[in-house]
Tab-separated table of C-alpha atoms and ligand atoms in Angstrom:
chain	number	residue	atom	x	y	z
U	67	UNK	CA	-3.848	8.425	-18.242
U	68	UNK	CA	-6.068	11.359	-17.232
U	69	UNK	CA	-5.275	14.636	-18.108
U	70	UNK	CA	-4.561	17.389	-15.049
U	71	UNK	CA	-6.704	19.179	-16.767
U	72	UNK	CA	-9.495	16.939	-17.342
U	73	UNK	CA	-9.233	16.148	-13.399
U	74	UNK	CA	-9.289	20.319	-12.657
U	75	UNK	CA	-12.685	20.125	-14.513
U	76	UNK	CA	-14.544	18.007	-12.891
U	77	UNK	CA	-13.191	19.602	-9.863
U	78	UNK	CA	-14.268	22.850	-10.601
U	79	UNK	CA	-18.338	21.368	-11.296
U	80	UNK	CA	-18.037	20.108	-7.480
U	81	UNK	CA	-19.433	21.375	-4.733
U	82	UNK	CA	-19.126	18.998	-1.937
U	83	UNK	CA	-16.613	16.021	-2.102
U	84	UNK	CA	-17.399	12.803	-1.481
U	85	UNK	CA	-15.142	10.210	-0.154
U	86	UNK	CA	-15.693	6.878	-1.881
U	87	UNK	CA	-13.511	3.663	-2.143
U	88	UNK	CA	-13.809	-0.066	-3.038
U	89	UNK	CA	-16.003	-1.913	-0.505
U	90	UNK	CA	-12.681	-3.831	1.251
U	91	UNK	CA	-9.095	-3.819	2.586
U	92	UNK	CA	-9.177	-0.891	4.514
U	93	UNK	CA	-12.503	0.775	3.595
U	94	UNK	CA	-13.481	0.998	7.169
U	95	UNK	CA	-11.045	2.760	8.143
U	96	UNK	CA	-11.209	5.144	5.045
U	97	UNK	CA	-14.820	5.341	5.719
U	98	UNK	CA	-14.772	6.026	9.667
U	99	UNK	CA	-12.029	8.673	8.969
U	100	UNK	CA	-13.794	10.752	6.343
U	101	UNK	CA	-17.120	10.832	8.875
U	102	UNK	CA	-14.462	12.071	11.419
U	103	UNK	CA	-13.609	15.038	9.444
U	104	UNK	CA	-17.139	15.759	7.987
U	105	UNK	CA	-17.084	14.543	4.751
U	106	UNK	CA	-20.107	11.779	3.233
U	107	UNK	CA	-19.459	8.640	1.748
U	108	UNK	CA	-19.540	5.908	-0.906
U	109	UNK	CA	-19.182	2.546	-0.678
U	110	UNK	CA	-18.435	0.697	-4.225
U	111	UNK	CA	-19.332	-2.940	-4.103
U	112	UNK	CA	-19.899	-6.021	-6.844
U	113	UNK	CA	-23.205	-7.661	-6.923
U	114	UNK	CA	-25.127	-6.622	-3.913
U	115	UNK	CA	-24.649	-3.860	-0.858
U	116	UNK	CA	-22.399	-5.741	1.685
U	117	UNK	CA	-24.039	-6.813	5.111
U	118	UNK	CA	-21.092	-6.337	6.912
U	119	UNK	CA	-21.063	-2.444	7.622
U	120	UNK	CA	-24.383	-3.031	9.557
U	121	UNK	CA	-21.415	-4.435	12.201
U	122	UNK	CA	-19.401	-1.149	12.234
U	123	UNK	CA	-22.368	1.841	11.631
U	124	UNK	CA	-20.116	4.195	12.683
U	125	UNK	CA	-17.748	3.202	9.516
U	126	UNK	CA	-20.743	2.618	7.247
U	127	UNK	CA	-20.536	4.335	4.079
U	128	UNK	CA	-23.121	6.951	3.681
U	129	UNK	CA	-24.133	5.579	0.279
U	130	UNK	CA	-23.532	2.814	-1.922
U	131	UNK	CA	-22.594	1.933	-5.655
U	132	UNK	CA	-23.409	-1.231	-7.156
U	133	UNK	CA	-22.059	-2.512	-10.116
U	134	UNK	CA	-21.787	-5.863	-11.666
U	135	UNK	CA	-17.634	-6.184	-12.022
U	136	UNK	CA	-15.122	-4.229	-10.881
U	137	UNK	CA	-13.852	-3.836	-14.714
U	138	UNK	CA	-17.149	-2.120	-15.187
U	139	UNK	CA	-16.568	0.808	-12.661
U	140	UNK	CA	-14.699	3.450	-15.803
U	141	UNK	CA	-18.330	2.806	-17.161
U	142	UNK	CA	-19.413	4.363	-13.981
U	143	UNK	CA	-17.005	7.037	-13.910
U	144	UNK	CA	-19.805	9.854	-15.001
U	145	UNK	CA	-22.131	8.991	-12.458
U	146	UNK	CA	-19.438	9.036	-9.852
U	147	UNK	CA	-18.583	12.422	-10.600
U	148	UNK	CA	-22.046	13.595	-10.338
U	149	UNK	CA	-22.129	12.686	-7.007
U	150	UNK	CA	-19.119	14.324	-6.237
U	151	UNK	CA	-16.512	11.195	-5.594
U	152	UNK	CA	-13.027	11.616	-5.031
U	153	UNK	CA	-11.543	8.188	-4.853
U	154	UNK	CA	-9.127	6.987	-2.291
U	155	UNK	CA	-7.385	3.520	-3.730
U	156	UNK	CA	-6.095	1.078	-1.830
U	157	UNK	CA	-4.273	-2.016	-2.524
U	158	UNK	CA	-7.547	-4.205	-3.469
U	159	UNK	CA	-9.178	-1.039	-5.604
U	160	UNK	CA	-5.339	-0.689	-7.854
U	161	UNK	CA	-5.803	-4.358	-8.066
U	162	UNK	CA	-9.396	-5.492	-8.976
U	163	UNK	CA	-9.693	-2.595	-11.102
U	164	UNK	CA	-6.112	-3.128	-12.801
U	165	UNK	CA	-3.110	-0.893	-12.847
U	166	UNK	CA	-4.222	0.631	-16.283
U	167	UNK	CA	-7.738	0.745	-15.788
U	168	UNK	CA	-6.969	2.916	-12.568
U	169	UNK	CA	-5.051	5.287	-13.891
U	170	UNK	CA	-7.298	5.751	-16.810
U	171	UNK	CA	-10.751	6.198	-14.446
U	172	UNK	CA	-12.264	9.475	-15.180
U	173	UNK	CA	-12.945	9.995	-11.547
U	174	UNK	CA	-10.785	12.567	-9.324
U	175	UNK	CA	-8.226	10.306	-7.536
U	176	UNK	CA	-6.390	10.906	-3.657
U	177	UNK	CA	-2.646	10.865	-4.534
U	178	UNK	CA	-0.565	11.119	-7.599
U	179	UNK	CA	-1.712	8.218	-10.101
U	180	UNK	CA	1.768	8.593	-11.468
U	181	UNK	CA	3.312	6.544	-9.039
U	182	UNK	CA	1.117	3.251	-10.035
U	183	UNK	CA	3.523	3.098	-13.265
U	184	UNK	CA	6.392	2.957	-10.631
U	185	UNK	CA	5.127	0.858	-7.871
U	186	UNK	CA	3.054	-1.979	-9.908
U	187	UNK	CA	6.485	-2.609	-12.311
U	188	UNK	CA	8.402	-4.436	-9.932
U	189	UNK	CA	11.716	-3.146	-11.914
U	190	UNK	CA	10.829	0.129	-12.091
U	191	UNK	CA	10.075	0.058	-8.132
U	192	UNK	CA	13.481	-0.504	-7.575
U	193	UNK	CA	14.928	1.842	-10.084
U	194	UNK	CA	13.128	4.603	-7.485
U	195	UNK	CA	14.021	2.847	-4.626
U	196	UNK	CA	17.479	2.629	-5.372
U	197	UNK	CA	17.760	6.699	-6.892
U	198	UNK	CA	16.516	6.889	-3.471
U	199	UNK	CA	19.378	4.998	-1.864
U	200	UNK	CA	18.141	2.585	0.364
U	201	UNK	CA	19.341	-0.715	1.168
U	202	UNK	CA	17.262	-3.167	-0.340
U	203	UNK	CA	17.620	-7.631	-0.435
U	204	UNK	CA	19.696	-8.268	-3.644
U	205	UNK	CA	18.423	-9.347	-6.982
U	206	UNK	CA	19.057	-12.530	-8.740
U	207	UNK	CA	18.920	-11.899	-11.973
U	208	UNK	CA	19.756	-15.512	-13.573
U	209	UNK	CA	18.042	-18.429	-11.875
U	210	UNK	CA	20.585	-20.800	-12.523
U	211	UNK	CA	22.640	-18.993	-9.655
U	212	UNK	CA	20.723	-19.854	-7.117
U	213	UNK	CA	23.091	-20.648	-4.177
U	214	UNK	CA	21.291	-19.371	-1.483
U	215	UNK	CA	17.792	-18.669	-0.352
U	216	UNK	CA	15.572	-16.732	-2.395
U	217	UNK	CA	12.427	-15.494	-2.703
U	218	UNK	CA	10.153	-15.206	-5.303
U	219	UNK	CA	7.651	-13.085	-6.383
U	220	UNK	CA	4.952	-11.814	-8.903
U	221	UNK	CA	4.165	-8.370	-9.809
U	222	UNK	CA	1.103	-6.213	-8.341
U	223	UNK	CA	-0.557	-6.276	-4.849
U	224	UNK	CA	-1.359	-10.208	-4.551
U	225	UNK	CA	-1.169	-10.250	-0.439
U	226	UNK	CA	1.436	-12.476	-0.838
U	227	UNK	CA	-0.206	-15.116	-2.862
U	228	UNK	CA	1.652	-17.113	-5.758
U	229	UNK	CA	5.555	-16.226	-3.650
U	230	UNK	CA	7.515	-18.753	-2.889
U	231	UNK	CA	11.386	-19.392	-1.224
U	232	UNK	CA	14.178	-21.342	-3.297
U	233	UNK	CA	17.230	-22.841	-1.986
U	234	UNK	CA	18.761	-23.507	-5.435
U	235	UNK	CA	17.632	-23.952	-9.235
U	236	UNK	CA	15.462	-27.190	-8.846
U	237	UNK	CA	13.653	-26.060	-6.210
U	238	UNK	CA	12.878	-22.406	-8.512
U	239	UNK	CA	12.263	-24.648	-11.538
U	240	UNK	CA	9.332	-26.669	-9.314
U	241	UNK	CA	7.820	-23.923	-8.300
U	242	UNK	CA	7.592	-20.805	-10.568
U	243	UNK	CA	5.105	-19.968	-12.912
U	244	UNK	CA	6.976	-18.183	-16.104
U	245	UNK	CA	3.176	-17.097	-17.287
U	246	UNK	CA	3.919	-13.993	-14.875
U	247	UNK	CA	6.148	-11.343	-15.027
U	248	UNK	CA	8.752	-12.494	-11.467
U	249	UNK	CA	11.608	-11.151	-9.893
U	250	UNK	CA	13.608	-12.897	-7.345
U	251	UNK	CA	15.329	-11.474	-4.037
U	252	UNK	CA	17.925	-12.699	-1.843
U	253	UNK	CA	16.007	-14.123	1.243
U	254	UNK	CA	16.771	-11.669	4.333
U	255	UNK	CA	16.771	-12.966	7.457
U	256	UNK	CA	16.006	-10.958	10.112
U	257	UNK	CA	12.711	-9.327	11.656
U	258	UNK	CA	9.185	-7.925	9.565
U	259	UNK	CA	8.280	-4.160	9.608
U	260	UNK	CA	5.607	-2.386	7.759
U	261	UNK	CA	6.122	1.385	8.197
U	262	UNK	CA	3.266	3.506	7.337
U	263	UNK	CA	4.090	6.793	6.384
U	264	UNK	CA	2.236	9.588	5.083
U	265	UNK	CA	3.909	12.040	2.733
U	266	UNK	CA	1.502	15.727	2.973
U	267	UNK	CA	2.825	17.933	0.151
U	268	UNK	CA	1.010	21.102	1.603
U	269	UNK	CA	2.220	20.051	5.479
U	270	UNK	CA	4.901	23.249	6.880
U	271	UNK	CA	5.562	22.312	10.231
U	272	UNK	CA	6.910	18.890	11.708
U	273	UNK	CA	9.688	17.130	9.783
U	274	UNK	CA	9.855	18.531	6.908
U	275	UNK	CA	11.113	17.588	3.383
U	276	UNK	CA	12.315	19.796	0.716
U	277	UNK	CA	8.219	20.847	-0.038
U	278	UNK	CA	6.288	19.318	2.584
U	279	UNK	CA	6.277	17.253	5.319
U	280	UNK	CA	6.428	13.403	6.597
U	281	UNK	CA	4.676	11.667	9.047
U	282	UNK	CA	5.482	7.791	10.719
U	283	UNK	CA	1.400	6.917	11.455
U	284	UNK	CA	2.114	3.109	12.758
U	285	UNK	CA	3.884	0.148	12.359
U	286	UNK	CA	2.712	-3.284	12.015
U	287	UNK	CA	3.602	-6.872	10.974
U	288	UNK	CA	1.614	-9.092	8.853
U	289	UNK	CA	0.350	-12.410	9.733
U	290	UNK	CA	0.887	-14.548	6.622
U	291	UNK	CA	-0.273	-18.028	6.115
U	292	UNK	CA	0.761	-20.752	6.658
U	293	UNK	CA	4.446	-19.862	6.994
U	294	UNK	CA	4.287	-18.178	10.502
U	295	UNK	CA	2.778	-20.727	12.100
U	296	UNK	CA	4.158	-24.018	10.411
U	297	UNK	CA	7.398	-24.538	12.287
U	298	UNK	CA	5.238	-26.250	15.022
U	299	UNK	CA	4.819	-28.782	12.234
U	300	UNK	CA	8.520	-29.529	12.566
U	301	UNK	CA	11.042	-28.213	10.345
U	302	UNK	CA	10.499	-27.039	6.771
U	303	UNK	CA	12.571	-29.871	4.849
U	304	UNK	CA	10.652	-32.431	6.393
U	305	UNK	CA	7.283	-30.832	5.569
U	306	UNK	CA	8.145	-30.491	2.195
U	307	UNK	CA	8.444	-35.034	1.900
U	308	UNK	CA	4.971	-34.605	3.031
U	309	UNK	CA	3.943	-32.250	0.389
U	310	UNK	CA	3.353	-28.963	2.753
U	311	UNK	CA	5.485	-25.976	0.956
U	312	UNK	CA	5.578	-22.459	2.674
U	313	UNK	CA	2.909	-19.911	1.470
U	314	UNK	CA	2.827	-15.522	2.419
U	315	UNK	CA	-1.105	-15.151	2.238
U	316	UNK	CA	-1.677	-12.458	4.592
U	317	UNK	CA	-4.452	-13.238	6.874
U	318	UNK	CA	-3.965	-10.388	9.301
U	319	UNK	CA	-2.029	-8.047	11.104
U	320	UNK	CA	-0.207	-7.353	14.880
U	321	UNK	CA	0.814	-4.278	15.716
U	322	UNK	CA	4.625	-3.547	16.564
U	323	UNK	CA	6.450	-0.325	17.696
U	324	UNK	CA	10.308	-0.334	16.990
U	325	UNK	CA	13.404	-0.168	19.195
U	326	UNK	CA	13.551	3.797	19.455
U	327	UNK	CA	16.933	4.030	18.033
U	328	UNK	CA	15.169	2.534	14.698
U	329	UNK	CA	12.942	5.681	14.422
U	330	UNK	CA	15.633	8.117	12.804
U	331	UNK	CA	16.837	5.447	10.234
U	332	UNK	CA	12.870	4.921	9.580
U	333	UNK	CA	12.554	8.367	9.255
U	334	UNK	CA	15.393	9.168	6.757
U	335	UNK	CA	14.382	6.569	3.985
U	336	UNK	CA	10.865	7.341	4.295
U	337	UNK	CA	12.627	11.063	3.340
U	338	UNK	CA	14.725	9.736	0.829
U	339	UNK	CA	11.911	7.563	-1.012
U	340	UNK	CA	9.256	10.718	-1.018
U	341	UNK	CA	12.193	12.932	-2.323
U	342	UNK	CA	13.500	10.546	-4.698
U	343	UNK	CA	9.446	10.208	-5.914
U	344	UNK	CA	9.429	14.392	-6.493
U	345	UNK	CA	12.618	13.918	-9.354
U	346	UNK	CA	11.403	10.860	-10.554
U	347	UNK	CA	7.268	11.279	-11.054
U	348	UNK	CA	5.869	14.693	-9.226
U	349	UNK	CA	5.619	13.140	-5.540
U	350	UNK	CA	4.539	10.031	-4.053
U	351	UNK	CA	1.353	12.139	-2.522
U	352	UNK	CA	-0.480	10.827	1.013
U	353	UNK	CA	-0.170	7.420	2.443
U	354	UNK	CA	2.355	4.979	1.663
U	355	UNK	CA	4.334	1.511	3.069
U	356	UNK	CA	8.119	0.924	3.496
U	357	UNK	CA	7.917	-2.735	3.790
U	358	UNK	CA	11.320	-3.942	5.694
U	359	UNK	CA	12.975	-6.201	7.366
U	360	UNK	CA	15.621	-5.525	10.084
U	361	UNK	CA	18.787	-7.756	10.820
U	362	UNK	CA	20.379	-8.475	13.388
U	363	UNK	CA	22.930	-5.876	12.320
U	364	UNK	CA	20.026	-3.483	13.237
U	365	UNK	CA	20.053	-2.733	9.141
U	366	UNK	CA	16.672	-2.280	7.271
U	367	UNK	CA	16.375	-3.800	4.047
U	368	UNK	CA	13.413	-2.570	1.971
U	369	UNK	CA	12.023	-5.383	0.371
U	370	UNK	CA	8.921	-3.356	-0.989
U	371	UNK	CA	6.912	0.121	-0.965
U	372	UNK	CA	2.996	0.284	-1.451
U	373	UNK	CA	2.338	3.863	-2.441
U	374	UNK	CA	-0.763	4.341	-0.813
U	375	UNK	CA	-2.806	3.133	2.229
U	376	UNK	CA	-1.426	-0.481	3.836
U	377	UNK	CA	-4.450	-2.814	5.306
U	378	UNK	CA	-1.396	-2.890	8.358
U	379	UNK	CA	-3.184	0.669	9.092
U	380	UNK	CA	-6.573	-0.456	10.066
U	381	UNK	CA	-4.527	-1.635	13.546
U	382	UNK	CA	-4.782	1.961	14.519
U	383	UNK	CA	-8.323	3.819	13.641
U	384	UNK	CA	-8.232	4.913	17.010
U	385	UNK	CA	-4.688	6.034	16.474
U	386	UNK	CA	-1.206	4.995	17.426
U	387	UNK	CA	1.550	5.064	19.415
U	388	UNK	CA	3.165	7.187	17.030
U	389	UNK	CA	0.316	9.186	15.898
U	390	UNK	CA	-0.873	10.013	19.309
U	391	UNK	CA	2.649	11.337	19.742
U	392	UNK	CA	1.255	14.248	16.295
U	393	UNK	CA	-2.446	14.530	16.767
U	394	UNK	CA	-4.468	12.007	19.330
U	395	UNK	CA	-6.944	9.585	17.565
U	396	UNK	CA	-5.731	10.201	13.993
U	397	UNK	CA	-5.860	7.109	11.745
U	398	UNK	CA	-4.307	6.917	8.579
U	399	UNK	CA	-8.093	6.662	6.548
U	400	UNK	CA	-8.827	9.856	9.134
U	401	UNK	CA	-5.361	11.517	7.790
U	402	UNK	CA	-6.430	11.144	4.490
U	403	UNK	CA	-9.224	12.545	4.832
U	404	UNK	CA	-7.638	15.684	6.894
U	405	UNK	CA	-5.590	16.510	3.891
U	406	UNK	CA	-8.427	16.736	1.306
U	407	UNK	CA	-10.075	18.975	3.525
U	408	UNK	CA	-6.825	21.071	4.122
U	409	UNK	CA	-6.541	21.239	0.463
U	410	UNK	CA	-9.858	22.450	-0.237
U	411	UNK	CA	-9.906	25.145	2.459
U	412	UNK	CA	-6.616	26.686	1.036
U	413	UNK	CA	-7.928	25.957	-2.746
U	414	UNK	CA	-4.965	23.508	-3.064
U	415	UNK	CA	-7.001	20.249	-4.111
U	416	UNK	CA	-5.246	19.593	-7.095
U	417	UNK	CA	-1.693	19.185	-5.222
U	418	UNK	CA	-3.379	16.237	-3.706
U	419	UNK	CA	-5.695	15.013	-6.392
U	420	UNK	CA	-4.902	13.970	-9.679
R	662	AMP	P1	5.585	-9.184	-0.939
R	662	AMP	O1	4.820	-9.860	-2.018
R	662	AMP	O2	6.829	-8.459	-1.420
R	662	AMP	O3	4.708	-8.291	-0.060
R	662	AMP	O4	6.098	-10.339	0.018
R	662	AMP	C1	5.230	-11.171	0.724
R	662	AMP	C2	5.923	-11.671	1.979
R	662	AMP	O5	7.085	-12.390	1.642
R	662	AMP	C3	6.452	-10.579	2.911
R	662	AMP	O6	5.496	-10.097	3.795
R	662	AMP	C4	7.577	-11.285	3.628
R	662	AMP	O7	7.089	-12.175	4.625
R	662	AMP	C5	8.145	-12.153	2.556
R	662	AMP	N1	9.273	-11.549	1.808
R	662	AMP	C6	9.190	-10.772	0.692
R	662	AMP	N2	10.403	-10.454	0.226
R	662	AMP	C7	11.290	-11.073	1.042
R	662	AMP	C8	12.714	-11.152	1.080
R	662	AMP	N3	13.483	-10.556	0.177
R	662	AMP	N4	13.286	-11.885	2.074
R	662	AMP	C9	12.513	-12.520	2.992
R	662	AMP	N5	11.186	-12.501	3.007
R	662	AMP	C10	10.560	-11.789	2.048
């Protein structure tokens, strides 16, 4: 990993930072929001510059860097820092790039890089969720004990790709590639909420945490192929003797606000996970995903956390009905954006950069 100090170097040689991120998932947003608050832009893309911010100019990154795989981009690391780059990663950036590849990128970074240890080890993830103390689905830790639903899923940021349910051992055994590192839940039944918080560790008014302060910026629910739509096939037994199995690929994403007696109970775990991050790693810093679902004994479950900025967000680059209720217009990509220029103003950058 890179040093603090190596990072408070290449701070120091800057002048004006540049916002730059990988040319996908919510790079719009990220994009549109750092215009917003006055800072320029670069766009890092594979191959060729992409067409499709000639749709959106007012999201269209001010510059571009082209390089031939994403595994190349530490090679690039030097001339991103001459141009001033702070990164912001998102899930397709920790992803294409690789866990250790990211946190090894010579290149200032939005956020604490400390937390992609925790989030992309799927154990580890719930050793911090559960120090923090919320409820999450159950683990199944031996296979052959399958008496229930379960689900099943790989490690890392896949968009849902590869997971798969199992109502006992046979149907695990068919489906599961051992190749991966897996874990397996207990299948919750009940309703889909992606809560996107953001965690400012130099906010001091609002709701505040023991340093800092929280923020609820949205709510969404994915769309994920082809399992929401496949019941109109009939039911899911008698697809399978045709050879159709459920798949999560997310495809998209509605927006959702939640019963308002669901707010303080949001609130508090969001609190408990960010507070639970200070003991455990130095903070979970910025933007970050409580990914729940709600029974019908109103109870969330936390089935997963993305430490940094959910594609769920890019419902709400004009703002939310949450966000409106803290600042009008303010989109997550436009928060993030807010903060680095809070923390250079008060000479703060590296409680937000790493
Ligand atoms: P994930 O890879 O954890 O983001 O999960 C992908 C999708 O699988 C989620 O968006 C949910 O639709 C579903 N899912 C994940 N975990 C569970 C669980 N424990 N119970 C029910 N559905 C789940």
């Amino acid at each position: 990993m890179v040093t603090g100090e190596r990072i408070a170097e290449i701070l120091e040689g800057y002048d004006d930072l540049v916002m730059a991120t990988v040319c996908s998932h919510s790079s719009l947003q990220i994009f549109h929001g750092a215009r917003q608050e006055g800072f320029r832009t670069l766009g890092i893309a594979i191959g060729q510059q992409p067409k499709f911010y000639d749709a959106f100019p007012r999201a269209r990154p001010d510059d571009f860097l082209i390089v031939d795989a994403y595994e190349d981009l530490p090679r690039h690391a030097e001339e991103l820092v001459d141009m001033g780059a702070v990164a912001v990663p998102h899930g397709s950036f920790v992803e294409y790039l690789g866990a250790k590849a990211f946190v090894d990128l010579e290149v200032p970074t939005f956020g604490n890089r400390r937390v992609i240890g925790w989030e992309s080890d799927r154990d580890k993830q719930r050793y911090w969720l559960s120090q923090a103390g919320v409820d999450m689905p159950a683990k199944i830790d031996n296979p052959d004990a399958i008496d229930h639903p379960v689900f099943v899923k790989y490690y890392g940021a896949k968009g849902g790709r590869g997971a798969f349910i199992a109502k006992n051992y046979d149907d695990f055994l068919e489906h599961v590639d051992k190749s991966q590192p897996y874990i397996i839940q207990e299948y919750v039944v009940g309703t889909r909420y992606y809560l996107h918080f953001f965690y400012s560790p130099l906010g001091k008014e609002g709701y505040r945490l023991s340093k800092g302060t929280l923020e609820v910026l949205g709510v969404d629910r994915r769309d994920e192929s082809n399992i929401d739509e496949m019941y109109k096939l009939g039911s899911q037994e008698g697809l399978k003797k045709l050879g159709v199995y459920p798949t999560f690929v997310v495809t998209g994403n509605i927006p959702v606000v939640l019963r308002e007696s669901l707010l303080p109970k949001a609130m508090e775990m969001g609190e408990k996970v960010v507070e639970a991050s200070l003991d455990l790693f130095g903070g979970m810093i910025g933007p970050f995903c409580l990914e729940t679902i709600v029974t019908d004994q109103l109870q969330f479950k936390v089935f997963e956390i993305s430490s940094r900025i959910v594609a769920g967000t890019n419902l709400f680059v004009a703002g939310s009905p949450y966000s409106e209720l803290v600042e009008p217009g303010m989109s997550t990509g436009r928060r993030i954006a807010r903060e680095l220029r809070r923390a250079e103003e008060t000479g703060t950058l590296l409680k937000v950069v790493s």
